[in-house]
Coordinates of C-alpha atoms in Angstrom, one line a residue:
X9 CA -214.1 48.1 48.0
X10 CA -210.2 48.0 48.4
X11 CA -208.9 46.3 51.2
X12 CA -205.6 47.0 51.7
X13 CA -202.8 45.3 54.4
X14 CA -199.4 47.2 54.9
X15 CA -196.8 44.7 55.8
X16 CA -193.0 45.9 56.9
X17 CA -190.3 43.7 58.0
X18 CA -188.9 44.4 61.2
X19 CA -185.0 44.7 61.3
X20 CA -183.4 47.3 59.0
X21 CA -186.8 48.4 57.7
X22 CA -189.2 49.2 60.3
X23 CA -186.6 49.3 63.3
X24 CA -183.6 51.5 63.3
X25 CA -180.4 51.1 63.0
X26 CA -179.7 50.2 67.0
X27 CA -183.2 47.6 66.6
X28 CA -185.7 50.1 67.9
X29 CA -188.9 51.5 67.2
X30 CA -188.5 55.4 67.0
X31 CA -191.0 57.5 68.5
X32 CA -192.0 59.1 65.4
X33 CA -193.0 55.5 63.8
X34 CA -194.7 54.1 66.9
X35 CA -196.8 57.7 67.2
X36 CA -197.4 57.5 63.6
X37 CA -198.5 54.0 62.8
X38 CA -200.7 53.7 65.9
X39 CA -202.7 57.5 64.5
X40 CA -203.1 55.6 61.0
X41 CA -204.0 51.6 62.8
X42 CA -206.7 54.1 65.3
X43 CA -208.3 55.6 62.1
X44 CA -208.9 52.5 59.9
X45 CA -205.6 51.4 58.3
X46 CA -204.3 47.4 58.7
X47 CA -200.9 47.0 59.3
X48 CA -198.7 44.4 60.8
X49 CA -195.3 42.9 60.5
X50 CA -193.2 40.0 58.7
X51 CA -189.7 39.1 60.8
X52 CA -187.4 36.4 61.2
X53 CA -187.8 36.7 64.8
X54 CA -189.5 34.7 67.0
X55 CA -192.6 36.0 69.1
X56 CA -190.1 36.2 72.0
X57 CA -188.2 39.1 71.0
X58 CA -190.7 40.3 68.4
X59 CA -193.1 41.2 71.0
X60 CA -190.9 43.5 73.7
X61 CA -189.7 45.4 70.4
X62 CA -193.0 46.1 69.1
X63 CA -195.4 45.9 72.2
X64 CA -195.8 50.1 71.6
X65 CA -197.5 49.1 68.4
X66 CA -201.2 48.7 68.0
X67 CA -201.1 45.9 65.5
X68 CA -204.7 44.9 64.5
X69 CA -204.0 42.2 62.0
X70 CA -202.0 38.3 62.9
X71 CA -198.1 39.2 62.3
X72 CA -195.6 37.0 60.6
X73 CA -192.6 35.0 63.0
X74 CA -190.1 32.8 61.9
X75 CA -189.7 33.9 58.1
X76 CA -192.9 32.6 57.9
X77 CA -193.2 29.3 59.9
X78 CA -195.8 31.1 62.2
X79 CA -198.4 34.2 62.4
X80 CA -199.5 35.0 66.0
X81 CA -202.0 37.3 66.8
X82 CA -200.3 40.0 69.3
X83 CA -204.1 41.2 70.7
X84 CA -205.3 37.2 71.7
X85 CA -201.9 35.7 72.0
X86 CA -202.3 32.8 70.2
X87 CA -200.9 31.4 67.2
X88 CA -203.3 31.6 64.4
X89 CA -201.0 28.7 61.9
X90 CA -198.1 27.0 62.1
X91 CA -195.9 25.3 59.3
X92 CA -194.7 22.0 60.8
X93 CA -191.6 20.1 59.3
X94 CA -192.6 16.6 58.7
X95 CA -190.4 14.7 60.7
X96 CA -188.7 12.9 57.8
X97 CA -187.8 16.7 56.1
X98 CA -186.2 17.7 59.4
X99 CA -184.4 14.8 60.1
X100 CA -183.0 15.3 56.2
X101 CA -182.3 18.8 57.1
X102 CA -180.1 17.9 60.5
X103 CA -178.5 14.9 58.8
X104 CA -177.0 17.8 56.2
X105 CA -175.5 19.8 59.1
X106 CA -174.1 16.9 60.9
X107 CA -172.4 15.8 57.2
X108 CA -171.0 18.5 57.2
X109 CA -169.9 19.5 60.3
X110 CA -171.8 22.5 61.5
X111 CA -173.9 22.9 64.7
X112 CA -177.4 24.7 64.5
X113 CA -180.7 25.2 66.5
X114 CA -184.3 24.0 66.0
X115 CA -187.2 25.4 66.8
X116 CA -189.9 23.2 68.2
X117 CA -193.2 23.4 70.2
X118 CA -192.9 21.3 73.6
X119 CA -196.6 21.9 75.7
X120 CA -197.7 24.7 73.1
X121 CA -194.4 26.5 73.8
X122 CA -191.7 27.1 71.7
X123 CA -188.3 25.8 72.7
X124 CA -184.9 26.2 70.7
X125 CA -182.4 23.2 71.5
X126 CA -179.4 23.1 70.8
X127 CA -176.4 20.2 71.8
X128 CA -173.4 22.2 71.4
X129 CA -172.2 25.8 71.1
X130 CA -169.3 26.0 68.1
X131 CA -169.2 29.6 67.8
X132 CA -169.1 33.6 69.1
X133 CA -172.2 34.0 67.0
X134 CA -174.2 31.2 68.8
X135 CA -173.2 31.8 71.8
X136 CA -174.0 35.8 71.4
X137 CA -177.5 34.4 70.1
X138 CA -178.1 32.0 73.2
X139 CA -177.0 34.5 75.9
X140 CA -178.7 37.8 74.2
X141 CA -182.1 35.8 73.9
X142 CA -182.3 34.2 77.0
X143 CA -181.1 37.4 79.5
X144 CA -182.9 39.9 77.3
X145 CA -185.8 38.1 76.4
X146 CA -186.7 35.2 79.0
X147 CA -186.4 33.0 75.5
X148 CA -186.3 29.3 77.0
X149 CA -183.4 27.1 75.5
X150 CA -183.2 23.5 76.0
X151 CA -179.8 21.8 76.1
X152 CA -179.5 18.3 75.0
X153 CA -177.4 15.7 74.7
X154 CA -177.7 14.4 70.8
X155 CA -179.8 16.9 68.9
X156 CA -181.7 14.1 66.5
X157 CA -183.4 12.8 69.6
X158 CA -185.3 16.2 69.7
X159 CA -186.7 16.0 65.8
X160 CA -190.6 15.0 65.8
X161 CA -193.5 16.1 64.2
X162 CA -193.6 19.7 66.4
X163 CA -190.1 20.9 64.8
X164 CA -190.8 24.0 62.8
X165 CA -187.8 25.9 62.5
X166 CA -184.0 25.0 62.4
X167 CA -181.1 27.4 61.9
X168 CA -177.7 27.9 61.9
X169 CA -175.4 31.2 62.0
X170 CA -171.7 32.0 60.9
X171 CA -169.5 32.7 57.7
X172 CA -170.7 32.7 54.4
X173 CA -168.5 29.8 53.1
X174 CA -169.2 27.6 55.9
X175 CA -172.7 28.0 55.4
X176 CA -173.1 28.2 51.7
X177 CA -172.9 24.3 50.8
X178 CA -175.3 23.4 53.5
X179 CA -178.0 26.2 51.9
X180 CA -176.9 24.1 48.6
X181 CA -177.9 20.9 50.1
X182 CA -181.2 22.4 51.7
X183 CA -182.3 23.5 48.4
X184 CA -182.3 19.8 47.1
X185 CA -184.9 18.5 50.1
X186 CA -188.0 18.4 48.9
X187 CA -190.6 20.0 51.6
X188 CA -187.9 22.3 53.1
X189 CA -187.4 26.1 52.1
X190 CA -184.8 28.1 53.2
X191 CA -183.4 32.0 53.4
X192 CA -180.1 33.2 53.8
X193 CA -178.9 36.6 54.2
X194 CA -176.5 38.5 56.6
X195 CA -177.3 39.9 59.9
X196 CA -178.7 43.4 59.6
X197 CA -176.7 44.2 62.9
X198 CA -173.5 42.1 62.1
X199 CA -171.1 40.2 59.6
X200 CA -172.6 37.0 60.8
X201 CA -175.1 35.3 58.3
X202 CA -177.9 33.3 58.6
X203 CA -179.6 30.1 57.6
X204 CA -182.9 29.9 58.4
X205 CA -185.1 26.8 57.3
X206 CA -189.1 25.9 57.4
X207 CA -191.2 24.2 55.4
X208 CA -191.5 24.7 52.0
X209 CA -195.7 25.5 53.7
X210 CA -194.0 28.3 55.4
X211 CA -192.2 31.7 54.0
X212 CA -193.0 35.2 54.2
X213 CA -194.6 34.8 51.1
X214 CA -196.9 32.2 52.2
X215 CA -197.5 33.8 55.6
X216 CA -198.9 36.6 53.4
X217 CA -201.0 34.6 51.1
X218 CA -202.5 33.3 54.0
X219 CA -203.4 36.7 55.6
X220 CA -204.8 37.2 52.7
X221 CA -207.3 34.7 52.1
X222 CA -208.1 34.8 55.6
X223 CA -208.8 37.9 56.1
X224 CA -210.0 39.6 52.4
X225 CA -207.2 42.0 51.9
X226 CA -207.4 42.9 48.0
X227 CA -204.1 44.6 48.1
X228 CA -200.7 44.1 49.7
X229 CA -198.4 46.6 50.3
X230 CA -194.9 45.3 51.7
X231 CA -192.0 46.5 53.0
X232 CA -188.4 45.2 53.5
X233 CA -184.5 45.9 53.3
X234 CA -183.0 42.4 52.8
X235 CA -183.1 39.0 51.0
X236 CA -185.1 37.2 53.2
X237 CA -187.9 39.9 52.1
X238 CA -187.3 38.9 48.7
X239 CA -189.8 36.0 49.5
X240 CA -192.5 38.3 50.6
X241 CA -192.1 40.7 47.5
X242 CA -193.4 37.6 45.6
X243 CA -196.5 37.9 47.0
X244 CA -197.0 41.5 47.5
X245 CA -198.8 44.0 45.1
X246 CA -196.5 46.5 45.6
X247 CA -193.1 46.1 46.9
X248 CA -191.0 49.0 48.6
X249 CA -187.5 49.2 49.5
X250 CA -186.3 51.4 52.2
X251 CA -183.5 53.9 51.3
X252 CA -180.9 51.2 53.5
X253 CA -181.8 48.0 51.6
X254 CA -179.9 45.6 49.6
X255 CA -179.2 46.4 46.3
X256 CA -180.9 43.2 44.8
X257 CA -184.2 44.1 47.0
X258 CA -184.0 47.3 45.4
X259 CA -184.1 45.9 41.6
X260 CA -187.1 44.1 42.4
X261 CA -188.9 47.2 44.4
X262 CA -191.9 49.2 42.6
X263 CA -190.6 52.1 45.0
X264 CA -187.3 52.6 46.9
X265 CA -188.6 55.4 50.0
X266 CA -186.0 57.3 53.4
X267 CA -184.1 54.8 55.2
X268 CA -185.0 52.5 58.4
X269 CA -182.8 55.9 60.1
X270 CA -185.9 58.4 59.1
X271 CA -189.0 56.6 59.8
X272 CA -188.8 55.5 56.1
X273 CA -192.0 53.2 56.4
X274 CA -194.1 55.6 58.9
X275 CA -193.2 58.8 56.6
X276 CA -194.4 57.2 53.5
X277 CA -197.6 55.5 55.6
X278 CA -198.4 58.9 56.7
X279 CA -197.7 60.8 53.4
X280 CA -199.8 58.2 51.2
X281 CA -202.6 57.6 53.5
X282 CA -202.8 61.2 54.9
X283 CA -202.6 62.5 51.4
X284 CA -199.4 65.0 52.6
X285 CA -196.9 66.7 50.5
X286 CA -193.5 65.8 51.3
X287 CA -190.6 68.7 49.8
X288 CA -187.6 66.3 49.7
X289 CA -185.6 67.2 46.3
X290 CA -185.2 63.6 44.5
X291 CA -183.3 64.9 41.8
X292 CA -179.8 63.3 41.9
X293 CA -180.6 60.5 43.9
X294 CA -179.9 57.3 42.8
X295 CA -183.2 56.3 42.6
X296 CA -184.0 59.2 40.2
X297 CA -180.9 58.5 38.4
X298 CA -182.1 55.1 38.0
X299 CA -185.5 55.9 36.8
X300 CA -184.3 58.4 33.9
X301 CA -181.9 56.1 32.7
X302 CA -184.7 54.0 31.6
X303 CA -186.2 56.8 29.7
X304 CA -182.8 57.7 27.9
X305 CA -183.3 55.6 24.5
X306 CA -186.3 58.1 23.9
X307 CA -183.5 60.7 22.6
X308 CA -182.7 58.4 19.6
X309 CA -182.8 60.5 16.6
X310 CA -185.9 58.3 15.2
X311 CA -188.1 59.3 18.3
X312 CA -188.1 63.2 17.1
X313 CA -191.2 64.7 16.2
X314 CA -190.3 68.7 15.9
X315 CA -188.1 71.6 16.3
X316 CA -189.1 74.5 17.9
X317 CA -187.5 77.7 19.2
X318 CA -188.6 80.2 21.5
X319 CA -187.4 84.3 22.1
X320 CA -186.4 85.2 25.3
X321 CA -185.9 88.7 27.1
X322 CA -182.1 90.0 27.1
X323 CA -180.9 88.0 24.2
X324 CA -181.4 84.6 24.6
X325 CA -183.3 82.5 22.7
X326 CA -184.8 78.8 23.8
X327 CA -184.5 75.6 20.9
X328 CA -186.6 72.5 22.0
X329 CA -186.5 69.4 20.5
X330 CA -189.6 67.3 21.0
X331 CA -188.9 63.1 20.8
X332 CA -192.3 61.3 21.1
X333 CA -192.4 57.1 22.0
X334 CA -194.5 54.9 22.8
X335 CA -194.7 53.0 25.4
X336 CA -197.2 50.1 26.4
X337 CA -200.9 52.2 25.8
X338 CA -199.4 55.7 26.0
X339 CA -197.0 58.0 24.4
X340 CA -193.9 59.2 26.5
X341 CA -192.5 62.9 25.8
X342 CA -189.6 64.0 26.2
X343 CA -187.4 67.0 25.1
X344 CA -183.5 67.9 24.4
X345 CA -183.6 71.9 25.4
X346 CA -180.6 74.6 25.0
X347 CA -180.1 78.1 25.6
X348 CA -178.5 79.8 23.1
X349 CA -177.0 83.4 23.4
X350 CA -178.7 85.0 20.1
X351 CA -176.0 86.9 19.4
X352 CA -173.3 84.4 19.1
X353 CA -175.7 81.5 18.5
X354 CA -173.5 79.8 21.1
X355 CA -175.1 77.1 23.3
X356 CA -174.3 78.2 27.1
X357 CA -177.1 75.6 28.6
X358 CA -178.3 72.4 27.3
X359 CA -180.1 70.4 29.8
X360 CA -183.0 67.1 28.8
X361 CA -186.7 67.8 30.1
X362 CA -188.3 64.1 30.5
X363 CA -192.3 63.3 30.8
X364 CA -193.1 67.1 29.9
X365 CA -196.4 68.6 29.4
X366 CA -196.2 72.2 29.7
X367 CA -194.7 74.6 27.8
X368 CA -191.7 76.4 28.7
X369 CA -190.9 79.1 30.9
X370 CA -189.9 81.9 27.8
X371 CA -188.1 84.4 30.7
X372 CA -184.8 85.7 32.2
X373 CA -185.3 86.8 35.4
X374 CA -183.7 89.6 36.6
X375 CA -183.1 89.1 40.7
X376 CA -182.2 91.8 43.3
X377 CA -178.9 90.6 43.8
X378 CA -177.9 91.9 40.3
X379 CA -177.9 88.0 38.6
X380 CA -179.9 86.8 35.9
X381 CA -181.8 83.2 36.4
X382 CA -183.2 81.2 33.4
X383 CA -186.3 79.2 34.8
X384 CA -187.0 75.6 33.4
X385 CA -188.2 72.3 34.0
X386 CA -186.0 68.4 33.8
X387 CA -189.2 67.2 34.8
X388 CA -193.4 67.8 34.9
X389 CA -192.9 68.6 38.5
X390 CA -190.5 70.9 40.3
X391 CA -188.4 73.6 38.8
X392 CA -184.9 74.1 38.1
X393 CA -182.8 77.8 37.7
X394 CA -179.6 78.2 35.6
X395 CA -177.5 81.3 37.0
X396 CA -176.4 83.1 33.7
X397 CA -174.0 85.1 35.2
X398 CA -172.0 82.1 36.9
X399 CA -173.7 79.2 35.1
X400 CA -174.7 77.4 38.3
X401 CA -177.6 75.3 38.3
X402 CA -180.1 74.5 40.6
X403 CA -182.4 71.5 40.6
X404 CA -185.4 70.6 42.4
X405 CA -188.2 68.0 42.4
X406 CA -190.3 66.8 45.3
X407 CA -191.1 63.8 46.4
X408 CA -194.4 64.6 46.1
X409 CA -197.8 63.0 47.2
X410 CA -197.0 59.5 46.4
X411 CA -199.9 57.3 45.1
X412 CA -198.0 54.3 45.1
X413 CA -196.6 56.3 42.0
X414 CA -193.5 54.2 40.5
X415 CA -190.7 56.5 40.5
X416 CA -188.8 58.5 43.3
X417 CA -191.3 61.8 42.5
X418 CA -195.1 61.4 43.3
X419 CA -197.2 64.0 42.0
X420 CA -197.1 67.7 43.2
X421 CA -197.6 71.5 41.6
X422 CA -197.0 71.5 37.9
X423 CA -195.5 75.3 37.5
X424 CA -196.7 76.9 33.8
X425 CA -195.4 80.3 34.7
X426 CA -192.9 82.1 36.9
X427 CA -193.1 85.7 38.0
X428 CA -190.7 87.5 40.3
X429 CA -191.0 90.3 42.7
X430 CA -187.5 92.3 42.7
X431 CA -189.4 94.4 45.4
X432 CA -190.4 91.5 48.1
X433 CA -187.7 88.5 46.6
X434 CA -191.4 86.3 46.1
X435 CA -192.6 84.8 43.0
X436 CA -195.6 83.7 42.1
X437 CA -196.4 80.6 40.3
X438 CA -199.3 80.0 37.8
X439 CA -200.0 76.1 37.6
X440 CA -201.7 73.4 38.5
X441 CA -202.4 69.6 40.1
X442 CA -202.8 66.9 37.8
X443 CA -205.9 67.4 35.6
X444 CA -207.2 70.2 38.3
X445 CA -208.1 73.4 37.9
X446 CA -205.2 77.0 37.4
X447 CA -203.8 77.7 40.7
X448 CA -201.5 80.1 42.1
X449 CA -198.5 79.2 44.3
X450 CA -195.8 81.7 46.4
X451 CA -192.5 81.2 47.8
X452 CA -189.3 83.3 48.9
X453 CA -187.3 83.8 45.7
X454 CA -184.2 85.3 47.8
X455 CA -182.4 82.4 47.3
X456 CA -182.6 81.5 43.9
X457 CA -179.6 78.7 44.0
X458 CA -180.7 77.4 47.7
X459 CA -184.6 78.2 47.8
X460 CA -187.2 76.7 50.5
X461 CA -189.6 74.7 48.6
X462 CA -192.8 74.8 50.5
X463 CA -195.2 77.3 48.5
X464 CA -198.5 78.6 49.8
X465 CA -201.6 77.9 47.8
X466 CA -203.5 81.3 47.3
X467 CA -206.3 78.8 46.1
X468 CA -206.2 77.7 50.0
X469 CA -206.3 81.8 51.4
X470 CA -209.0 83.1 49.2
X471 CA -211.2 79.7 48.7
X472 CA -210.5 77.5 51.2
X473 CA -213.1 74.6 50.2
X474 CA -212.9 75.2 46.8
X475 CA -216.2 75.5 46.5
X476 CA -216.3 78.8 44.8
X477 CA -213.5 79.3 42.4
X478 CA -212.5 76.9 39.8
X479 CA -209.6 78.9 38.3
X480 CA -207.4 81.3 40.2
X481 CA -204.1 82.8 38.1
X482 CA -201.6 85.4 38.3
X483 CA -202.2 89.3 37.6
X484 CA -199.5 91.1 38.9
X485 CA -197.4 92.1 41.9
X486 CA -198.5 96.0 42.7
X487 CA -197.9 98.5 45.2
X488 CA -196.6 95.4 47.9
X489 CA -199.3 93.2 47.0
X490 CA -200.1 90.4 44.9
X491 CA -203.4 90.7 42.8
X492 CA -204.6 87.0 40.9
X493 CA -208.1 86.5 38.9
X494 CA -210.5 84.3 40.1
X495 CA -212.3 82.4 36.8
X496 CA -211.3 85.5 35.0
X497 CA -214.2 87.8 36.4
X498 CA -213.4 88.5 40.2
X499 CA -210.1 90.3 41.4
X500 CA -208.2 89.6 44.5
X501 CA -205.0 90.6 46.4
X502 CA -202.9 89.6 49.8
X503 CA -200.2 92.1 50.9
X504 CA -196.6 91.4 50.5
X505 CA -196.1 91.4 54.1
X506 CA -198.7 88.6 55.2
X507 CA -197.2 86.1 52.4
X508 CA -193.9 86.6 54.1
X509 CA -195.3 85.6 57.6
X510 CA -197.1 82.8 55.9
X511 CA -193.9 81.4 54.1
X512 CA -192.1 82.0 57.3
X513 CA -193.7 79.6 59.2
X514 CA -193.2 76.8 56.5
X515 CA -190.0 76.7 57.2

């Protein structure tokens, strides 16, 4: 069976903006940590001021401190490892500092208690670092005379913080020391970067390889925003980026999700574990960009399979033009579509349709407010409407039930069919889930340009468990009701009026 561990860092991922927990996140994670799921954290900081900030948490597995160095287990309070320098590495690691002229901390245990010493304070950002740490969180300091007299076999972290220039040939140097490992980023909260450096025993990465083994997680799902996370995507089975990370964390992400801002991790935690729809419109985003861009070379003339063309009500007709490849073990499909005025022949919509397997919507709809709206899909999920009579276009595709699924869209209703109401401003959509059985959903239509995506599921109303019907599809809208067939035998209908209250209340 599956045992999986979701692992977030801590500043810019899991914490907001100002270095909080949001309400929403703590409530959240502890419903998901009370009902069986393992999560914990990965942070630079020390157990100091990583415990205040997350003492709201429930944490049930060992968390990672120090990029690595350590993992502590919040519920005993004890340190489950620690990567020691050798005494040799650290001393190697000081000497480069001192050669080139730049003052920095080091971590060390003193009586099973971690100390930071330091023998001089050379600038704003140390001194911001010293005073914050010990006023806000009782973090004890020691200041000493000549920091080499404090290197011994119980140093195992040393860092340094200021401008990149200054700190870039010492990060240089580092990387030539054999048993010391290093990452270097900038300060989530400031322009001040940092140079943090452990063993080459410790990293995020290893702290999660040993969280692993220890405990028999089969899968690990991580979370992060900047480089130092890069080290703990190398270990992870599936990496994801909140909407706030760096861009080079995002190359290397399976999934990009919201920000730190919106609960990014907690949402997605809630929405994958909890199986729960989310209606947020991906199309246009940068991550959706990005994904379809890698689908683009599929339109190369030598990819097309067939022509075909379709009639359409009020003289329009539909020509689709169907490019096959393959990719890996499966075939990807993809179409090139436009609208044509029959009359004229004259193209007035072209639009591409990527990863499609239905067939299209053949209908103009005529809407109360006197427009008419061609229906039709960029994608297998979500549905788009052209506005004839201005030539707007509107867009949607949801987010989706993710699945770990790697592209911005999870999986959601696949529409077959549209129908309108002119009398109500509903419409009914025939569909489906993913190799699942017809289903019917309804939404307010009154809105074509602007409409709110959250449907009800007639399959829900008149078979709640489905446990009786298989198929449900559209008959007809009648006398201010909608009547569907239930595995083509048994007839039902829900008035006008009770849809609208339902729909209402998704808002």
């Amino acid at each position: 069976m599956e045992k999986k561990l979701y692992i977030s860092d801590l500043d810019g991922t899991l914490l907001d903006s100002d270095g909080k927990l949001l309400d929403y996140t703590v409530n959240t994670l502890n419903n998901l940590i009370e009902n069986g799921v393992y999560f914990t954290f990965a942070t630079a900081r020390t157990i100091y001021s990583a415990k205040p900030i997350t003492e709201r948490l429930n944490i049930n597995v060992p968390c990672i401190l120090n990029n690595g160095a350590s993992v502590y287990n919040m519920q005993s309070g004890e340190y489950v490892k620690n990567a020691y320098f050798k005494q040799s590495t650290a001393e190697k690691v000081l000497s480069v500092f001192r050669s080139n002229g730049v003052y920095c901390f080091v971590f060390k245990f003193i009586d099973e208690i971690l100390v930071t010493c330091y023998d001089k304070i050379t600038n704003e950002s140390m001194q911001k670092f010293v005073d914050e740490r010990k006023g806000k969180y009782e973090k004890p300091f020691l200041e000493c005379d000549d920091l080499a007299d404090e290197i011994d076999e119980k140093v195992i972290y040393i860092n340094a913080m200021g401008d990149y220039e200054t700190l870039l040939p010492i990060r240089d140097a580092v990387a030539e020391i054999d048993g010391a490992d290093f990452a270097f980023y900038k300060d989530t909260y400031t322009d001040c970067w940092f140079l943090e450096i452990f063993s080459s025993e410790a990293s995020k990465a290893n702290g999660i390889k040993f969280l692993r083994e220890k405990y028999g997680f089969t899968k690990i799902i991580a979370f992060g925003d900047n480089f130092n996370d890069l080290s703990m995507f190398k270990e992870a089975d599936v990496k994801i980026a909140v909407g706030n990370a760096k861009p080079e964390l995002k190359e290397k992400a399976d999934l990009i999700i919201d920000t730190n801002d919106n609960n990014g991790v907690a949402d997605w935690l809630d929405r994958e574990v909890n199986f729960k729809m989310s209606y947020k419109n991906v199309y246009g985003t940068d991550e959706y960009i990005r994904y379809i861009d890698k689908y683009m070379p599929i339109f190369d003339e030598k990819n097309l399979t067939e022509i075909n063309s379709y009639t359409l009500s009020d003289e329009f007709s539909l020509q689709i033009r169907e490019y096959e490849d393959n990719r890996g073990n499966s075939i990807f499909e993809s179409n090139k579509c436009a609208l044509i005025e029959t009359s004229t022949q004259k193209i007035i919509h072209e639009y591409n349709e990527f990863d499609c397997h239905v067939i299209p919507i053949t209908k103009i709809i005529r809407h109360s407010n006197g427009h008419r709206y061609f229906p039709f899909h960029v994608d297998l999920y979500g549905i788009s409407y052209l506005d004839i009579d201005t030539m707007e276009v509107y867009n949607y595709i949801p987010e989706g039930y993710t699945h770990l699924h790697p592209a911005p869209m999870g999986e959601s209703f696949i529409i077959t069919d549209a129908f309108y109401d002119k009398e109500s401003d509903l419409i009914a959509y025939d569909g489906c889930y993913w190799a699942c059985p017809n289903d019917v959903m309804v939404g307010d239509f009154s809105n074509p340009l602007n409409f709110n995506p959250h449907l009800i599921n007639l399959h829900y109303i008149f078979d709640h468990d489905y446990d009786v019907y298989d198929d449900i599809i559209f008959k007809e809208w009648k006398n201010g009701r909608l009547y569907v067939m239930c595995d083509s035998k048994t007839e039902k209908s829900i008035s006008v009026n009770e849809l609208k209250e339902m729909i209402s209340k998704q808002r």
